[in-house]
Coordinates of C-alpha atoms in Angstrom, one line a residue:
X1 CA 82.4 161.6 79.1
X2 CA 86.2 161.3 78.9
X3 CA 88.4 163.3 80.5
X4 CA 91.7 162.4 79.2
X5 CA 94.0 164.1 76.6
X6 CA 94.8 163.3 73.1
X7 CA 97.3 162.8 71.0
X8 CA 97.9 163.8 67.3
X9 CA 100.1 164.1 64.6
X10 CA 102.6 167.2 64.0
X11 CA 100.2 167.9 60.9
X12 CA 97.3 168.3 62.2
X13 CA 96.3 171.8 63.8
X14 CA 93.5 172.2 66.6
X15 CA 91.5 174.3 64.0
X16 CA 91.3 171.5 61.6
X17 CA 90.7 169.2 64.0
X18 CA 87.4 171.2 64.7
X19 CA 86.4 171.0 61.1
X20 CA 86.7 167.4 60.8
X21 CA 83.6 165.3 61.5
X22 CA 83.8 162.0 63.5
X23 CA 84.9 160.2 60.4
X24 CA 87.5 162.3 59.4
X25 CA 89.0 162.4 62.4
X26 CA 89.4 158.4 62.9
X27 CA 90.8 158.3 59.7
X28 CA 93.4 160.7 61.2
X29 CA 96.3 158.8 63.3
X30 CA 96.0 159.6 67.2
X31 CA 95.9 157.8 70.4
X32 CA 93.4 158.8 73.2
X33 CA 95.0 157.6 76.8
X34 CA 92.5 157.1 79.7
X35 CA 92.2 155.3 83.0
X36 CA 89.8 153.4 84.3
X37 CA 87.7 155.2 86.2
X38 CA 87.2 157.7 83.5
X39 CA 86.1 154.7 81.4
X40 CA 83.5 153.9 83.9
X41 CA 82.9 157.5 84.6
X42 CA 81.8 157.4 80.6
X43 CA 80.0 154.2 80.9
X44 CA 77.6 155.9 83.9
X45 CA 77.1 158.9 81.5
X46 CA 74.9 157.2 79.6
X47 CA 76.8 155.3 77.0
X48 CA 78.2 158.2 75.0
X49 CA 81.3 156.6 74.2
X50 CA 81.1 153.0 71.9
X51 CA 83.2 151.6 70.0
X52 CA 81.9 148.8 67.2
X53 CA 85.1 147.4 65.2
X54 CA 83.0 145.8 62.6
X55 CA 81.6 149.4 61.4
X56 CA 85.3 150.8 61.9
X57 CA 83.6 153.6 63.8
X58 CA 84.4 154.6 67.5
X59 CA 82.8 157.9 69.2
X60 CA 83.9 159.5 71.8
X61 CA 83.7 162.9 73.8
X62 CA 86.5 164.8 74.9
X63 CA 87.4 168.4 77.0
X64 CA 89.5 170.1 74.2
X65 CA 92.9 169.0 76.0
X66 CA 95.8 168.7 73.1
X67 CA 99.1 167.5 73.8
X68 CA 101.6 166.7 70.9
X69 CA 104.4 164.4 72.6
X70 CA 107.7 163.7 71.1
X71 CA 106.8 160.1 70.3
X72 CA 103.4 159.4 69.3
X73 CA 101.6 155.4 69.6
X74 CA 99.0 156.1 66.8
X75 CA 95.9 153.9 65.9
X76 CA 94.6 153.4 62.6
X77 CA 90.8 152.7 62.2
X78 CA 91.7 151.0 58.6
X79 CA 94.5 149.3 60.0
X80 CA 92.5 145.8 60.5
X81 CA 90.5 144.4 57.6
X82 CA 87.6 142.3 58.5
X83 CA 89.1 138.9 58.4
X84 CA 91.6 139.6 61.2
X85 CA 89.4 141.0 63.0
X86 CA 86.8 137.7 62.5
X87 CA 90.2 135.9 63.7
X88 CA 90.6 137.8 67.0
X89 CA 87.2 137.7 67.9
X90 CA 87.1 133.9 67.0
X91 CA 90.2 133.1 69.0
X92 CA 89.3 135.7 72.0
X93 CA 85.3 133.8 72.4
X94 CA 87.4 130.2 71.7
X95 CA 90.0 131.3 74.7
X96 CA 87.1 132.3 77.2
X97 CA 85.5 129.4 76.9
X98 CA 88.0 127.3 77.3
X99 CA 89.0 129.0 80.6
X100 CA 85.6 128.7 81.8
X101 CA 85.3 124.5 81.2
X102 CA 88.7 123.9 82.7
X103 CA 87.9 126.2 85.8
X104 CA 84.5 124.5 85.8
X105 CA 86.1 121.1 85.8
X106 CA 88.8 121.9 88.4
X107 CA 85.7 123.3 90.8
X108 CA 84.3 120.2 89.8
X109 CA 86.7 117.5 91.0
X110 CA 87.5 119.5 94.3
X111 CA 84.1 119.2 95.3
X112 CA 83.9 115.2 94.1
X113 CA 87.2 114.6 95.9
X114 CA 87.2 116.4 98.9
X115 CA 85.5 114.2 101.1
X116 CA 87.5 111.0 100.2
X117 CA 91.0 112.9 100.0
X118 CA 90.4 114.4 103.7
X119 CA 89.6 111.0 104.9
X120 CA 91.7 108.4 102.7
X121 CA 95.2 109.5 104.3
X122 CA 94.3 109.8 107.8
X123 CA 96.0 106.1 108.5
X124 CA 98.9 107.2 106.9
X125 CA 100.7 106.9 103.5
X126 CA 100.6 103.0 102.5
X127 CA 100.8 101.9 99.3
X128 CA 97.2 100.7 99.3
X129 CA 96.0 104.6 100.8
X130 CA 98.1 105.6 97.7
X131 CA 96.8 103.4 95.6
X132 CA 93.2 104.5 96.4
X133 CA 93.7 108.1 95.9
X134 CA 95.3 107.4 92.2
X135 CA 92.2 104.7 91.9
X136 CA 90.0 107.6 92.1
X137 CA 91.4 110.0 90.0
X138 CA 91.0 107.3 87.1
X139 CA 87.5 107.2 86.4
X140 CA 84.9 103.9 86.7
X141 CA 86.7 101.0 85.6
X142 CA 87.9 98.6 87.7
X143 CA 90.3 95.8 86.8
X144 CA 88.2 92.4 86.9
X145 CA 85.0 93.5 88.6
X146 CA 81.7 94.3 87.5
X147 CA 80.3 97.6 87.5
X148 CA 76.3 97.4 88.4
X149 CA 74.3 100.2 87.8
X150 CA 72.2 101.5 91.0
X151 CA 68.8 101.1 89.0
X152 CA 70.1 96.8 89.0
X153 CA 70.7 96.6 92.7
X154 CA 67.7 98.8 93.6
X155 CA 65.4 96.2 91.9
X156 CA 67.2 93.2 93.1
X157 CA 66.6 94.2 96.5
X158 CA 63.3 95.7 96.0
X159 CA 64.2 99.1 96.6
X160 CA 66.0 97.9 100.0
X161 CA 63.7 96.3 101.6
X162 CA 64.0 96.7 105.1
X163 CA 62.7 92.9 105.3
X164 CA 65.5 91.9 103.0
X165 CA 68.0 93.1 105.7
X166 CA 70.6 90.4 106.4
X167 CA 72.5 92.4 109.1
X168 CA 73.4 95.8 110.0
X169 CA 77.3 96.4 111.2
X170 CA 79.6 99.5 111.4
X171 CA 79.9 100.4 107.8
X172 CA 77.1 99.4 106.1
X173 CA 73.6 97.8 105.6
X174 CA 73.7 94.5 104.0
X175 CA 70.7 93.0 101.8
X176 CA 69.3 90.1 100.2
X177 CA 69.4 90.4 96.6
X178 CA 68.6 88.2 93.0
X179 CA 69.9 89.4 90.3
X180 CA 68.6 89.3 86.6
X181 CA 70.3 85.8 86.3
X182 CA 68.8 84.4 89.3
X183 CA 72.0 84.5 91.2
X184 CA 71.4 85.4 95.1
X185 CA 73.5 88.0 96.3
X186 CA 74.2 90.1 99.5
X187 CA 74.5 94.0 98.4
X188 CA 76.5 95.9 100.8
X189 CA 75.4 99.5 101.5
X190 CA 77.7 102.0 102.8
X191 CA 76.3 104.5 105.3
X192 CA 75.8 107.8 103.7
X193 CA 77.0 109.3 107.3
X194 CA 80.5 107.6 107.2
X195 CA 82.8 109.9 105.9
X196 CA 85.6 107.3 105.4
X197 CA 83.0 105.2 103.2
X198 CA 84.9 105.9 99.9
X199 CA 87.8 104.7 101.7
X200 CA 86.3 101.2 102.9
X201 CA 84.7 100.8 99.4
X202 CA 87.8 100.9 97.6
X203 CA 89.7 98.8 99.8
X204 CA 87.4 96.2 99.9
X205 CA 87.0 96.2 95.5
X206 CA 90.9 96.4 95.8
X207 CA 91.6 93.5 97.9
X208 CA 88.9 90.8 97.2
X209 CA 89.5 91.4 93.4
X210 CA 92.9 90.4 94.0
X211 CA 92.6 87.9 96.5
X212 CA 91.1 84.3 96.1
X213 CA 90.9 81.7 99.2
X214 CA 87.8 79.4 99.3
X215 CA 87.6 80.7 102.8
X216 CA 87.2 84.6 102.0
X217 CA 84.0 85.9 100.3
X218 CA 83.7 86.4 97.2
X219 CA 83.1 89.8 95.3
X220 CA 80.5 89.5 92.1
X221 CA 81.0 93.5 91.5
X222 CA 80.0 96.9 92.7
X223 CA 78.6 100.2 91.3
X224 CA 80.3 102.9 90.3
X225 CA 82.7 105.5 93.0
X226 CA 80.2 108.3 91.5
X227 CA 77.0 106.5 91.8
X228 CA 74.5 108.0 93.7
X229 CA 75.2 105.3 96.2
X230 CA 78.1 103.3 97.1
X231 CA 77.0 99.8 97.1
X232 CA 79.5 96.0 97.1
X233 CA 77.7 92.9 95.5
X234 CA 79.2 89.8 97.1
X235 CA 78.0 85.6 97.0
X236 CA 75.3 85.2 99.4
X237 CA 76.4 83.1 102.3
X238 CA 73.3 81.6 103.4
X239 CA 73.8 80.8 107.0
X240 CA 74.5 83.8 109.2
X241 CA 77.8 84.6 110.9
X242 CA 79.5 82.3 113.8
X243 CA 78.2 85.2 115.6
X244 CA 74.5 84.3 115.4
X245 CA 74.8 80.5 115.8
X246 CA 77.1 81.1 119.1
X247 CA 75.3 83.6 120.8
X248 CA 72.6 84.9 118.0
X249 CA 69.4 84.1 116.7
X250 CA 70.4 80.6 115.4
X251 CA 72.0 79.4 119.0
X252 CA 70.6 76.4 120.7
X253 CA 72.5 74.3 123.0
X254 CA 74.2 71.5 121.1
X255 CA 73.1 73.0 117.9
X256 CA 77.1 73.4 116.7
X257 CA 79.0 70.4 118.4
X258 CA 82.9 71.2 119.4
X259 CA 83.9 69.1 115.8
X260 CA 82.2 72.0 113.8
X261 CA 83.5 74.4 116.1
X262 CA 87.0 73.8 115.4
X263 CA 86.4 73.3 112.0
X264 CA 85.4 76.8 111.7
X265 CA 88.5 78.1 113.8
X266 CA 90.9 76.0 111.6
X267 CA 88.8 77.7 108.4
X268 CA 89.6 80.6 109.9
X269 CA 92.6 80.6 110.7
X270 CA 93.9 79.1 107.0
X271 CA 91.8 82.5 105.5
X272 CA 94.0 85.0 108.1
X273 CA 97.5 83.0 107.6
X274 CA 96.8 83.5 104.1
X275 CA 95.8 87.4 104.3
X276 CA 99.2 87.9 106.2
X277 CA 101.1 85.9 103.8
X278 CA 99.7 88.6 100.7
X279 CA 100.6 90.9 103.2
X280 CA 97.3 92.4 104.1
X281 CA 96.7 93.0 107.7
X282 CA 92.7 92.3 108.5
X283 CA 92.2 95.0 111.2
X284 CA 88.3 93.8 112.0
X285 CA 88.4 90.0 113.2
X286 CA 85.5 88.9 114.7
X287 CA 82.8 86.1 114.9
X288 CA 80.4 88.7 113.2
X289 CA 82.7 89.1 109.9
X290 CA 82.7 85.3 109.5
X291 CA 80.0 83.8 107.8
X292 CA 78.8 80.5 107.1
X293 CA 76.9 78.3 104.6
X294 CA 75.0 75.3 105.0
X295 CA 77.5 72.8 105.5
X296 CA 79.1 75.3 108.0
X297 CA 82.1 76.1 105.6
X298 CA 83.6 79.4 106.7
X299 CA 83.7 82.9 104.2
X300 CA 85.3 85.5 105.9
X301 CA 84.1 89.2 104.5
X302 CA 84.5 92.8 105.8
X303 CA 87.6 94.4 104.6
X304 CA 86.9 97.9 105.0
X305 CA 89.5 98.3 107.8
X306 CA 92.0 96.0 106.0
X307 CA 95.4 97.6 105.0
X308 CA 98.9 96.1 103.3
X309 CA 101.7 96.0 105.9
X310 CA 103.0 99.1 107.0
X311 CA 106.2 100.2 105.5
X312 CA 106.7 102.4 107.8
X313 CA 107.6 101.5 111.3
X314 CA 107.2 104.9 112.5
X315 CA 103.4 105.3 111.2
X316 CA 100.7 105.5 113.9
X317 CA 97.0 105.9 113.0
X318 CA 94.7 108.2 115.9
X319 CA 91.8 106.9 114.1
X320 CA 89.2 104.2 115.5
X321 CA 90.3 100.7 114.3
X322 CA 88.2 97.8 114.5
X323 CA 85.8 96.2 117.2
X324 CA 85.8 96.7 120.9
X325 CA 86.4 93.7 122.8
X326 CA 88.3 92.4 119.6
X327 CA 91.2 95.7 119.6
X328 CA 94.5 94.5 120.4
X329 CA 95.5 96.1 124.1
X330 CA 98.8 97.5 122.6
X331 CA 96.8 99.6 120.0
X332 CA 96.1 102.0 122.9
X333 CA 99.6 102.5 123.5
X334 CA 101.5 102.7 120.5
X335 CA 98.7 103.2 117.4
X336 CA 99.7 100.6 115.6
X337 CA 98.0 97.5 114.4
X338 CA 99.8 94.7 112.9
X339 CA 99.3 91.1 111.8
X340 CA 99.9 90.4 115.5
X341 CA 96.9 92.4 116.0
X342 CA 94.6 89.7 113.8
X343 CA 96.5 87.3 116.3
X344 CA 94.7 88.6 119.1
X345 CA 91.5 89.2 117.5
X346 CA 91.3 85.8 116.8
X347 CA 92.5 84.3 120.2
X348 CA 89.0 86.3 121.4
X349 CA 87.2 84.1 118.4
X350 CA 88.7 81.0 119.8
X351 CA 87.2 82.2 123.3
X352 CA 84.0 82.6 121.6
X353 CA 83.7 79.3 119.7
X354 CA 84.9 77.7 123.5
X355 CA 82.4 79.8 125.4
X356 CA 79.8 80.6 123.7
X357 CA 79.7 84.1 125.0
X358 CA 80.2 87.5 123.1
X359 CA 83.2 89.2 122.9
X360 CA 81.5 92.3 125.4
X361 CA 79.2 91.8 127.5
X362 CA 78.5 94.6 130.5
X363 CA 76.5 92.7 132.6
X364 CA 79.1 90.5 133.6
X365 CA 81.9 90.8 136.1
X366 CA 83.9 94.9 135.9
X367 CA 86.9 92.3 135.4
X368 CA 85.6 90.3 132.4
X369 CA 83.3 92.6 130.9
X370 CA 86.1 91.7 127.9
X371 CA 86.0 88.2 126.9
X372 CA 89.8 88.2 126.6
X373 CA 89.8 89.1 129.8
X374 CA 87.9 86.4 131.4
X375 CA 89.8 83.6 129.1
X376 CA 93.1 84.6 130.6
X377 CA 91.6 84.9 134.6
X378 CA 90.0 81.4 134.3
X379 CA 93.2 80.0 132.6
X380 CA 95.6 81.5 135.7
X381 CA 93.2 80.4 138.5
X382 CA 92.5 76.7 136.7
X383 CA 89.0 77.3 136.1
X384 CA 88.9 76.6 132.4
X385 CA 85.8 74.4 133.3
X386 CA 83.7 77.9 133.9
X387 CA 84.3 79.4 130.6
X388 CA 83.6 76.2 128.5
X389 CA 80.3 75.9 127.1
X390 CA 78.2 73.2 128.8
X391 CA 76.6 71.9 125.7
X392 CA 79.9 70.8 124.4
X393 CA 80.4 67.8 126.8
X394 CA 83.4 69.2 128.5
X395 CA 83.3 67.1 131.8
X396 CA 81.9 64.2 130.2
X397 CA 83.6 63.5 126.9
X398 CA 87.8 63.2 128.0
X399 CA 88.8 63.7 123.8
X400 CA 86.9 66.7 123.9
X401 CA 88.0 67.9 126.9
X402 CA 91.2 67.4 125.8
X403 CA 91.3 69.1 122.5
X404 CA 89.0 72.0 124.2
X405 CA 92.0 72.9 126.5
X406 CA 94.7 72.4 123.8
X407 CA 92.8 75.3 122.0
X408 CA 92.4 77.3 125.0
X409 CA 96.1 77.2 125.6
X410 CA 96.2 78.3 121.8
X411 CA 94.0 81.1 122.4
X412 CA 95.9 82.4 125.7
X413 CA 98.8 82.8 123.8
X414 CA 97.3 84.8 121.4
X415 CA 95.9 87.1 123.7
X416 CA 98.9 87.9 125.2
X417 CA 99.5 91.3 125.8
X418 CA 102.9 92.3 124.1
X419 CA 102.9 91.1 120.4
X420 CA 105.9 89.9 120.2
X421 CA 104.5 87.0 122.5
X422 CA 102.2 86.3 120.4
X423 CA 102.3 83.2 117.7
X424 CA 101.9 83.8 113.9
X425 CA 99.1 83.2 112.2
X426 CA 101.1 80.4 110.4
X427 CA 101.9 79.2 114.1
X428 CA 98.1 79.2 115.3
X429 CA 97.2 77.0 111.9
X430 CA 99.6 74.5 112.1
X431 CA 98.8 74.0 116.0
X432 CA 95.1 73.9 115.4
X433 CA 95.2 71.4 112.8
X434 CA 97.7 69.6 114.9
X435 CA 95.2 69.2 117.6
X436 CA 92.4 67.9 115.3
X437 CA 94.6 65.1 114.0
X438 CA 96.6 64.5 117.4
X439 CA 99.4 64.6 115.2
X440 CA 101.2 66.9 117.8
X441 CA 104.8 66.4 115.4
X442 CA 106.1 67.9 112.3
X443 CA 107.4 66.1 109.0
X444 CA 110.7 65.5 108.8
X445 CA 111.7 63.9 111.9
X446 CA 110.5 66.5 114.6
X447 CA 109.7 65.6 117.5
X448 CA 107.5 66.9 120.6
X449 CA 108.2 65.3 124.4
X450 CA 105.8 66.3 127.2
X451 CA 105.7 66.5 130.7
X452 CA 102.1 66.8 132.0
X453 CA 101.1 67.8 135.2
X454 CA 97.8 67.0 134.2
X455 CA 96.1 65.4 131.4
X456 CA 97.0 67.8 128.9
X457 CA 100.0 69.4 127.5
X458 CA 101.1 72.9 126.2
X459 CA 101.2 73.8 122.0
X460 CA 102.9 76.0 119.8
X461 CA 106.0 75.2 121.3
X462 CA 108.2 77.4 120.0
X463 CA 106.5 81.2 121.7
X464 CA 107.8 81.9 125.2
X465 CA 104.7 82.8 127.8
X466 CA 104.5 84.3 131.3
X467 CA 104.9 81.1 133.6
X468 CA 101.2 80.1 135.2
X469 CA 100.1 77.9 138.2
X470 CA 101.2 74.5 137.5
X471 CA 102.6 74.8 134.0
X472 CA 103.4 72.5 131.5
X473 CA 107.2 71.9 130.3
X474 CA 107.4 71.8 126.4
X475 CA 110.8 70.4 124.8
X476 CA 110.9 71.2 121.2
X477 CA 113.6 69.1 119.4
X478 CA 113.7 70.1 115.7
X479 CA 116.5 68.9 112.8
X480 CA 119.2 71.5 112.7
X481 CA 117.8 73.7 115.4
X482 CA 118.1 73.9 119.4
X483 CA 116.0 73.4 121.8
X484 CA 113.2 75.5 123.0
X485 CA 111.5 75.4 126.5
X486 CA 108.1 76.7 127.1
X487 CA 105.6 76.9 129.2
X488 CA 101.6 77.0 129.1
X489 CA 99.3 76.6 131.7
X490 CA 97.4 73.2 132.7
X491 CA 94.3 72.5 133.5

């Protein structure tokens, strides 16, 4: 029942109104004004008020209350003909629809997005973190990489094996896999448990799609962002990581001679010079991220931490960033990690391929549970002899020896701990490479004069380091520059 007055025409009395019947009196002009609660009130009644356009009938029931107002709004029952009102309704169901789908769509990329939005700009607002976030908004294509479905990697690992495993690091599972064309693989599977794995996936298909160095890995594709899994296909790399044939399941003494050795650091170091020259800063070096294949010919993989330079000098990332015993010491104080940073990383690979020992270890000494650690305290108190390796002939072979301390003296100055003391990557090449051709000069007329305390002589002569016992005096004379003094311990 409505409660609410009505409103009619000048001509019609109340006692005529009274002898109209229902269709008579729609066919009248008036306007019946109510609120809504009398609307519901009606619609609890029992449904004695309904209105059905199509029949141009309405019904209604009404207290008697007559008002006749200066200006009357009147409504016409005839006033729409049946097309119009097809039209409305048409429009009306069209418009409701097409609210519902673009609500339903915005509900639905909130909930896709949300985890990778609140993790992919926690290191702050790079280009590449920018780049991601746009990335991910575009759909599944990626520019020059294959898209695998999951149902293709699932079978080429046999439903992930736990026998196919091929290691097990910070990010991810990594298998053994064939595909359809008989090519072996290594599938990558991103923890489901690592909220920054949307993150690590697209930096990873980002870089190494545009990045090619015979010493990074390679990627053959990857399945789609939305897949029910996130999973990288890369080349299989059939001979472990420098990790296991140091200190792993493939070390035996003498098994990787010193030659090899600083093969792979040379490898290395040509892969990381050429990362910082694309301006893409590692952030996870370590012996377990470089692999190997038979002829011990270095790949290095993992970029999940990787990021371009920072832009911004004033940009400082809370989050965890790479591998302890491999985290440059200057992280800790300013939250920043640089290309220096790689530096560092790989003067602790250098002390690894020297050693033999891994990068942490807690059963040895409180002072060198680090490796970095140890390198420098045996380098300051001249007992480089205790961190070398036996199997590599140190006190017996005087070449080896000798090119064994050169790259210790490398590696010292890479572990330095202000960055700014630190050599380039560019630096730690060319001295590396210099010490496996003893070609310790550079083209053009440079040239190098030592004075050796011992039987050996400092490198990378143009970084400054903290004077040590019995140091060796570099002079540096270059064309068109000055002279440079520095000084690097003996042995």
């Amino acid at each position: 029942m409505i409660d609410s007055p009505i409103f009619i025409n000048d001509d019609v009395s109340f006692v005529s109104l009274l002898d109209m019947n229902f269709t008579k009196v729609l066919k009248s002009e008036f306007v019946l004004n109510w609120t809504a609660h009398s609307c519901s009130s009606c619609k609890r009644s029992g449904g004695r008020c309904r209105s059905v356009i199509m029949m141009n009938s309405f019904a209604f029931a009404w207290t008697g209350l007559i008002r006749r107002p200066a200006m009357v709004v009147t409504y016409s029952a005839e006033g729409l003909d049946v097309r119009t009102k097809l039209i409305v309704g048409f429009c009306a169901g069209a418009g409701g629809v097409l609210i519902t789908s673009l609500f339903f769509y915005c509900w639905l990329r909130h909930r896709r997005g949300k985890g990778f939005f609140k993790s992919s700009f926690i290191t702050g607002k790079s280009y590449l973190d920018r780049s991601l976030a746009s990335d991910y908004e575009k759909g599944d294509s990626f520019a020059c990489v294959h898209v695998f479905t999951y149902k293709e990697l699932e079978e080429a690992t046999n439903n992930f094996d736990s026998n196919r495993e091929l290691g097990d690091g910070g990010f991810g599972t990594v298998y053994y896999g064939k595909l359809r064309d008989s090519r072996t693989v290594a599938v990558k599977r991103l923890y489901e448990n690592n909220y920054r794995r949307v993150e690590q996936f697209m930096n990873e298909v980002d870089i190494l799609t545009r990045l090619h160095h015979p010493n990074l890995v390679s990627l053959y594709g990857c399945t789609s962002r939305h897949s029910r899994e996130l999973l990288l296909v890369y080349e299989y790399v059939e001979n472990g990581t420098v990790a296991d044939h140091l200190h792993g399941e493939y070390a035996k003494p003498g098994a990787l001679p010193w030659h090899i050795r600083l093969d792979i650091a040379i490898e290395t170091a040509s892969a990381l010079k050429y990362l910082h020259a694309s301006d893409i800063i590692h952030r996870d070096v370590k012996t377990n991220n470089i692999l190997l294949d038979n002829y011990f010919h270095v790949k290095v993989g993992d970029f999940g931490l990787s990021r371009l330079f920072p832009t911004d000098v004033t940009h400082v990332s809370t989050a965890p960033q790479g591998t302890p015993g491999y985290v440059d010491p200057e992280y800790h104080q300013c939250y920043q990690l640089t290309s220096k940073s790689d530096v560092f990383s790989f003067g602790v690979v250098l002390t690894e391929l020297i050693s033999s020992k891994p990068a942490v270890d807690i059963m040895r000494h409180r002072h060198e549970i680090n490796l970095w650690n140890m390198e420098i305290n045996k380098i300051q108190n001249r007992a480089l002899h205790e961190l070398v390796d036996p199997s590599l002939e140190f006190e017996t072979d005087e070449k080896v020896r000798k090119r064994i301390t050169l790259v210790a003296e490398v590696a010292f100055q890479c572990l330095q701990n202000e960055k700014d003391m630190r050599p380039t990557m560019a630096q730690v090449f060319e001295a590396l490479v210099g010490i496996q051709n003893e070609e310790y000069k550079k083209e053009k007329g440079e040239e190098i004069e030592m004075e050796a305390a011992g039987d050996e002589g400092g490198l990378l002569k143009s970084i400054a380091v903290p004077h040590s016992p019995d140091s060796v005096m570099i002079k540096w004379v270059s064309n068109g520059s000055s002279s440079t003094t520095t000084t690097t311990p003996s042995f």
